[in-house]
PDB file of C-alpha atoms in Angstrom:
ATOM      1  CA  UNK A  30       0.427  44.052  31.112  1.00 60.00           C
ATOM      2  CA  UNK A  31      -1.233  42.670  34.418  1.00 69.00           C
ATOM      3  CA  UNK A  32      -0.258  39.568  36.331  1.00 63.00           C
ATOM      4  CA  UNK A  33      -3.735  38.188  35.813  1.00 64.00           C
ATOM      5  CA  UNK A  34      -3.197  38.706  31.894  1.00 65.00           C
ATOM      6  CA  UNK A  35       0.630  36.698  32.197  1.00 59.00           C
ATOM      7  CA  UNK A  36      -0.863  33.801  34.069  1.00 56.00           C
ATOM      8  CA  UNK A  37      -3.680  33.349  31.960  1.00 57.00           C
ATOM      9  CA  UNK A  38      -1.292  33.182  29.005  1.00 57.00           C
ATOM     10  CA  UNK A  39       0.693  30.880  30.941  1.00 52.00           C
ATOM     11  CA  UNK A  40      -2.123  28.530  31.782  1.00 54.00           C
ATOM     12  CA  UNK A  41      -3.249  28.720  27.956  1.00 54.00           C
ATOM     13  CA  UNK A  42       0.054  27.871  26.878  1.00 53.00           C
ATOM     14  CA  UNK A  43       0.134  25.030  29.296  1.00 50.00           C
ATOM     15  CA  UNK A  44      -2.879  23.589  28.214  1.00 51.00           C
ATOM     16  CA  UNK A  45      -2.473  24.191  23.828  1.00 50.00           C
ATOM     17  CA  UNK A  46       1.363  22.967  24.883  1.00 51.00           C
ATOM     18  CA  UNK A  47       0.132  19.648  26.010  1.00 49.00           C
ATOM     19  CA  UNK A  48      -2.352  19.009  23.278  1.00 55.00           C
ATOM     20  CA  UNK A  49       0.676  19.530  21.001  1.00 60.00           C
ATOM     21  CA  UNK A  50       1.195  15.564  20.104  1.00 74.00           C
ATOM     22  CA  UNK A  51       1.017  12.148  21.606  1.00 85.00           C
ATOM     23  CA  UNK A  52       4.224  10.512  23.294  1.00 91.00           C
ATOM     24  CA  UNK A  53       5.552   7.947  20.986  1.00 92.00           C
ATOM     25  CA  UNK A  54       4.100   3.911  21.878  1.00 92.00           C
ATOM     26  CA  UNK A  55       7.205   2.096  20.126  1.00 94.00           C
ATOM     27  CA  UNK A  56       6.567  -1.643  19.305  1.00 94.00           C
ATOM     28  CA  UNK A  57       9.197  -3.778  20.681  1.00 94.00           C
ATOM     29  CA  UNK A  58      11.151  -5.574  18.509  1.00 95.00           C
ATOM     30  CA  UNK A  59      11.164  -9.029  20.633  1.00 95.00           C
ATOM     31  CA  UNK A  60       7.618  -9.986  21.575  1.00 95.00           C
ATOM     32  CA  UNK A  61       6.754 -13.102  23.812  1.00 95.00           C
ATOM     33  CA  UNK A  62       4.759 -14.874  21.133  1.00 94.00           C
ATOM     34  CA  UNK A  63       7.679 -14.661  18.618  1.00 94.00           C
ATOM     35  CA  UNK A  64       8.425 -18.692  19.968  1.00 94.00           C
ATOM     36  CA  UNK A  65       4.941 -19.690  18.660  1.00 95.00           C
ATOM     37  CA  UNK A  66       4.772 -17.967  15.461  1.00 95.00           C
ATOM     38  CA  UNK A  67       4.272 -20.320  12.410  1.00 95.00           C
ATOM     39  CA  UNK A  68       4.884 -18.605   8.514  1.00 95.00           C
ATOM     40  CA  UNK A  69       1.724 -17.684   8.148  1.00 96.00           C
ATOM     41  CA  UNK A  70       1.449 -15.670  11.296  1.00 96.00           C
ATOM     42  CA  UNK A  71       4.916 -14.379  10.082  1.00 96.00           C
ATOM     43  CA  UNK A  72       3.619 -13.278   7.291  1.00 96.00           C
ATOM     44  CA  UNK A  73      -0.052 -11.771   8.333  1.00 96.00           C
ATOM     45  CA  UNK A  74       2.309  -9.442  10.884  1.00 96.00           C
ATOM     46  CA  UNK A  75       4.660  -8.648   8.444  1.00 96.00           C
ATOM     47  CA  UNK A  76       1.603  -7.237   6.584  1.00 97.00           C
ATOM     48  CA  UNK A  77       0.101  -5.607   9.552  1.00 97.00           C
ATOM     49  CA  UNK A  78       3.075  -3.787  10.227  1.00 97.00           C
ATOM     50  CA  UNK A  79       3.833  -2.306   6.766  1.00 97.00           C
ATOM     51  CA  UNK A  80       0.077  -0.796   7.044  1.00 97.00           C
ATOM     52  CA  UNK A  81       1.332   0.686  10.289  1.00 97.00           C
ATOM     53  CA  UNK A  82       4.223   2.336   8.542  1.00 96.00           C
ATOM     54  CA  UNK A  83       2.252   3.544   5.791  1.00 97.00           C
ATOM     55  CA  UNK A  84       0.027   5.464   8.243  1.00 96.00           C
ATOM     56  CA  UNK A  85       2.623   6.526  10.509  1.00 96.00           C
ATOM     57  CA  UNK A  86       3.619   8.034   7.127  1.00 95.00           C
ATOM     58  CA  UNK A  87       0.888  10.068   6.425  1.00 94.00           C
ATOM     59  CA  UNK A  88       0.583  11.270   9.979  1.00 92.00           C
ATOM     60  CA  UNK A  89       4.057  12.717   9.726  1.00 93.00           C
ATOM     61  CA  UNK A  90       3.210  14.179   6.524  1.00 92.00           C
ATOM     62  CA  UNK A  91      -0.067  15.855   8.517  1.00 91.00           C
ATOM     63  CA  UNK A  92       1.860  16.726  11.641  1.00 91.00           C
ATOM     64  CA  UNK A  93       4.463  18.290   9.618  1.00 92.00           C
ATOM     65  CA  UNK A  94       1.765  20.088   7.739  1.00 92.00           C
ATOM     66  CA  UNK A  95       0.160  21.378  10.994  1.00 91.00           C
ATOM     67  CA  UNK A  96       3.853  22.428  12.451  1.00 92.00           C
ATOM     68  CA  UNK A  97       4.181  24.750   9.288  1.00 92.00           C
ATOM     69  CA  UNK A  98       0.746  26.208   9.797  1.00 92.00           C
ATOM     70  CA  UNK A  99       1.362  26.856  13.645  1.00 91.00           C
ATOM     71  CA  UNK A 100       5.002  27.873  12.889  1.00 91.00           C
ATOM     72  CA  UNK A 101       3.495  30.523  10.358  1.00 92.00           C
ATOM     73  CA  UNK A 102       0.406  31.469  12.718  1.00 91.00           C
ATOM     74  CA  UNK A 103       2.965  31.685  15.793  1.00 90.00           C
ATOM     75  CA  UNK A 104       4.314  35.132  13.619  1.00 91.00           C
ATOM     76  CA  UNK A 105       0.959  36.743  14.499  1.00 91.00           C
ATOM     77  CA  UNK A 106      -0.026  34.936  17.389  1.00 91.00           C
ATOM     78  CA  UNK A 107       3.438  33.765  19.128  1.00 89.00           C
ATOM     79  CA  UNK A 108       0.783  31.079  21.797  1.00 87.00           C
ATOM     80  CA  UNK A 109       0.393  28.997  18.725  1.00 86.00           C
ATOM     81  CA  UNK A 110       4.069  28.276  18.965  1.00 88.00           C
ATOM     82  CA  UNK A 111       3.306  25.936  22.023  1.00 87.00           C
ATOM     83  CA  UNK A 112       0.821  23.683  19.634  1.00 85.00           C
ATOM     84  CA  UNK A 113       3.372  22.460  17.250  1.00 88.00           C
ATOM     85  CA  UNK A 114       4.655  19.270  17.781  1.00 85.00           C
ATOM     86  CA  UNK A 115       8.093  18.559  18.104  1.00 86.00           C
ATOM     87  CA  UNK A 116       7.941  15.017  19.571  1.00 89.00           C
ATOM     88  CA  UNK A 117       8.558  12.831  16.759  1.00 90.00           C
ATOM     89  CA  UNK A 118       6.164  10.445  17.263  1.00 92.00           C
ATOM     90  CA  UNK A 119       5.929   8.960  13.579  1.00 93.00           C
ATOM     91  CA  UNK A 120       9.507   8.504  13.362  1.00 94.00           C
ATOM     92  CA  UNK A 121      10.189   6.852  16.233  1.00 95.00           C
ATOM     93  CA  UNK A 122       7.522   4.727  16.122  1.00 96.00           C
ATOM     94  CA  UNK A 123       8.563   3.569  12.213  1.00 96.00           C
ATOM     95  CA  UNK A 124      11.965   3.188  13.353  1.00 97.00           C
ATOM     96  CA  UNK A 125      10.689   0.699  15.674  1.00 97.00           C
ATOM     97  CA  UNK A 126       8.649  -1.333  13.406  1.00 97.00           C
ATOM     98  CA  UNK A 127      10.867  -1.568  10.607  1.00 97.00           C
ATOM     99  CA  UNK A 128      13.519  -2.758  13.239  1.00 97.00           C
ATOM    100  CA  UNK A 129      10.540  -5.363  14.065  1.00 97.00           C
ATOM    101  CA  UNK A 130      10.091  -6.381  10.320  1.00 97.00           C
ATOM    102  CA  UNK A 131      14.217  -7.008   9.897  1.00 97.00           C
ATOM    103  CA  UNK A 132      13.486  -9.190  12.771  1.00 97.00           C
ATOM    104  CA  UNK A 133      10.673 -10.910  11.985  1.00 96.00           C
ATOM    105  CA  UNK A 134      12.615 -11.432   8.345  1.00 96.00           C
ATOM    106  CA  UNK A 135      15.501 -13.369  10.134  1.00 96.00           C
ATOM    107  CA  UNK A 136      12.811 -15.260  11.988  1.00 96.00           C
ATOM    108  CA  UNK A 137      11.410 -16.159   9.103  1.00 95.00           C
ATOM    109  CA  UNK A 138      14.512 -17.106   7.627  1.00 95.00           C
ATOM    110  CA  UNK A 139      15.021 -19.514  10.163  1.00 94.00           C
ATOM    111  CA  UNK A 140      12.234 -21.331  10.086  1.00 93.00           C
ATOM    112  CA  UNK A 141      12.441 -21.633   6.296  1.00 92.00           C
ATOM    113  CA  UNK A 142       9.560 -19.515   5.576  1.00 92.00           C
ATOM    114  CA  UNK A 143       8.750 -19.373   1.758  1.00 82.00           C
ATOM    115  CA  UNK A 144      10.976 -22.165   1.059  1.00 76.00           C
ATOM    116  CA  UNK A 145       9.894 -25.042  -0.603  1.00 64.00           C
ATOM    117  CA  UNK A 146      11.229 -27.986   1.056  1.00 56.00           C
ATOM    118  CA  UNK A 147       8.893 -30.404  -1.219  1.00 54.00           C
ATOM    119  CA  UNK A 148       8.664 -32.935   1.766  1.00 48.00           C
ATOM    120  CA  UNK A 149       4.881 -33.004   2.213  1.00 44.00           C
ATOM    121  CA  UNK A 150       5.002 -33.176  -1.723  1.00 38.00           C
ATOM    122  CA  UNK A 151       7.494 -36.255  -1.331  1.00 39.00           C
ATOM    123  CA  UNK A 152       5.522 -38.187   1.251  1.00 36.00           C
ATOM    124  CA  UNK A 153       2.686 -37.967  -0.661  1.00 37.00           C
ATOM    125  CA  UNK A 154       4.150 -39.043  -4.209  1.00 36.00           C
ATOM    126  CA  UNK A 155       6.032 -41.886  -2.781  1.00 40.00           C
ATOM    127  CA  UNK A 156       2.952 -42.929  -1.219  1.00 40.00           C
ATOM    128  CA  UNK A 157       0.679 -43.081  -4.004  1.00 43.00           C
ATOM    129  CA  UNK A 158       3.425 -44.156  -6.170  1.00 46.00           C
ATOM    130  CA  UNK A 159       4.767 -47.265  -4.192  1.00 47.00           C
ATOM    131  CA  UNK A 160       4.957 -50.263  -6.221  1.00 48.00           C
ATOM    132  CA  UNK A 161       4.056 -54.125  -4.920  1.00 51.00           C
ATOM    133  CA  UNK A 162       7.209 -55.808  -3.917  1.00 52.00           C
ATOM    134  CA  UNK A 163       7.548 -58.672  -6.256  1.00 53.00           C
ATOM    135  CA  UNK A 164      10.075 -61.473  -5.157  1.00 54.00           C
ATOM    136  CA  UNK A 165      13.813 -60.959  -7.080  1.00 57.00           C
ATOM    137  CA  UNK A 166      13.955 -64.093  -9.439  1.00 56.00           C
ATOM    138  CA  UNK A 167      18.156 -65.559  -8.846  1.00 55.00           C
ATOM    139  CA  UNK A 168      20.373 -64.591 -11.072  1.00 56.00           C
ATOM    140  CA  UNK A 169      21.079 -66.487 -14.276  1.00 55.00           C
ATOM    141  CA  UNK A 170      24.699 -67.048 -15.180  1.00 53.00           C
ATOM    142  CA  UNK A 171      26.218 -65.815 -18.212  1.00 53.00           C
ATOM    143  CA  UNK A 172      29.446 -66.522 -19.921  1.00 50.00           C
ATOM    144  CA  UNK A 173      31.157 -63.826 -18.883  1.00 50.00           C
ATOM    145  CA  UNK A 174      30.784 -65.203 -15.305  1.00 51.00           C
ATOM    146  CA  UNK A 175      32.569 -68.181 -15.617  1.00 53.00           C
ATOM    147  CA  UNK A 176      36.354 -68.861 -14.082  1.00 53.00           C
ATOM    148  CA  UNK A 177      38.311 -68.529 -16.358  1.00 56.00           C
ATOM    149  CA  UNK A 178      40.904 -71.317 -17.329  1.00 57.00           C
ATOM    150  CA  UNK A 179      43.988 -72.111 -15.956  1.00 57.00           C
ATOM    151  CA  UNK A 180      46.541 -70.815 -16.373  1.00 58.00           C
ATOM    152  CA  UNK A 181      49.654 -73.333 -18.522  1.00 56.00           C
ATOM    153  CA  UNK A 182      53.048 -73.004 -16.938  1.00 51.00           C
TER     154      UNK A 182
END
């Protein structure tokens, strides 16, 4: 075999080798707006982030595909070797979310999230239901509130 023939496999193998996968973009689990987050904005990116994981999910189940198909390809043509991906980019990246979610969880937790404190209710019953003060008449004495005798010696 030539040099010209070895570098140009080199330089292919460079180039399928770096079209192999994506570097992983993990979402960190403390974000800046975390302070400012109310329960509904909780809850819209606890929701967000469980669609992430279920695509993450299927990507893995793709890549993992496409590594079996390169891995059996590679047999007959060993450069397809250098397109599988060995990266781990779903897992890493679902790792970090679901570490986000157990976060978000205890934030949500301590704010009281889902809890039903029934103090809006309260203020607004007690409200509505607030009777006129009417003036207390005296009391009225009653037999059993009288001093008793005294005592004979």
């Amino acid at each position: 075999m030539s040099h010209f023939k070895v570098a140009a496999l080199c330089v292919v193998a460079a180039a399928v080798s770096g079209c192999a996968g994506r570097a992983p973009a993990p979402v960190s689990v403390v974000q800046p707006q975390d302070r400012y987050m109310d329960c509904a904005a909780i809850a819209i990116e606890v929701q967000t982030n469980n669609a992430k994981v279920q695509q993450l999910a299927s990507d893995k189940g793709l890549k993992v595909a496409q590594n079996v198909a390169a891995g059996v390809a590679g047999l007959v043509i060993p450069v397809l070797w250098f397109g599988m991906d060995f990266q781990g980019t779903a897992d890493t990246e679902i790792q970090a979310l679901q570490a986000r979610q157990q976060y978000l969880a205890a934030l949500a937790e301590q704010r009281r999230c889902g809890e039903d404190t029934g103090d809006a209710q309260k203020v607004v019953t007690e409200s509505a239901k607030k009777p006129k003060a009417k003036p207390k008449a005296p009391p009225t004495p009653t037999a059993s509130a009288a001093p008793p005798p005294p005592a004979e010696q």
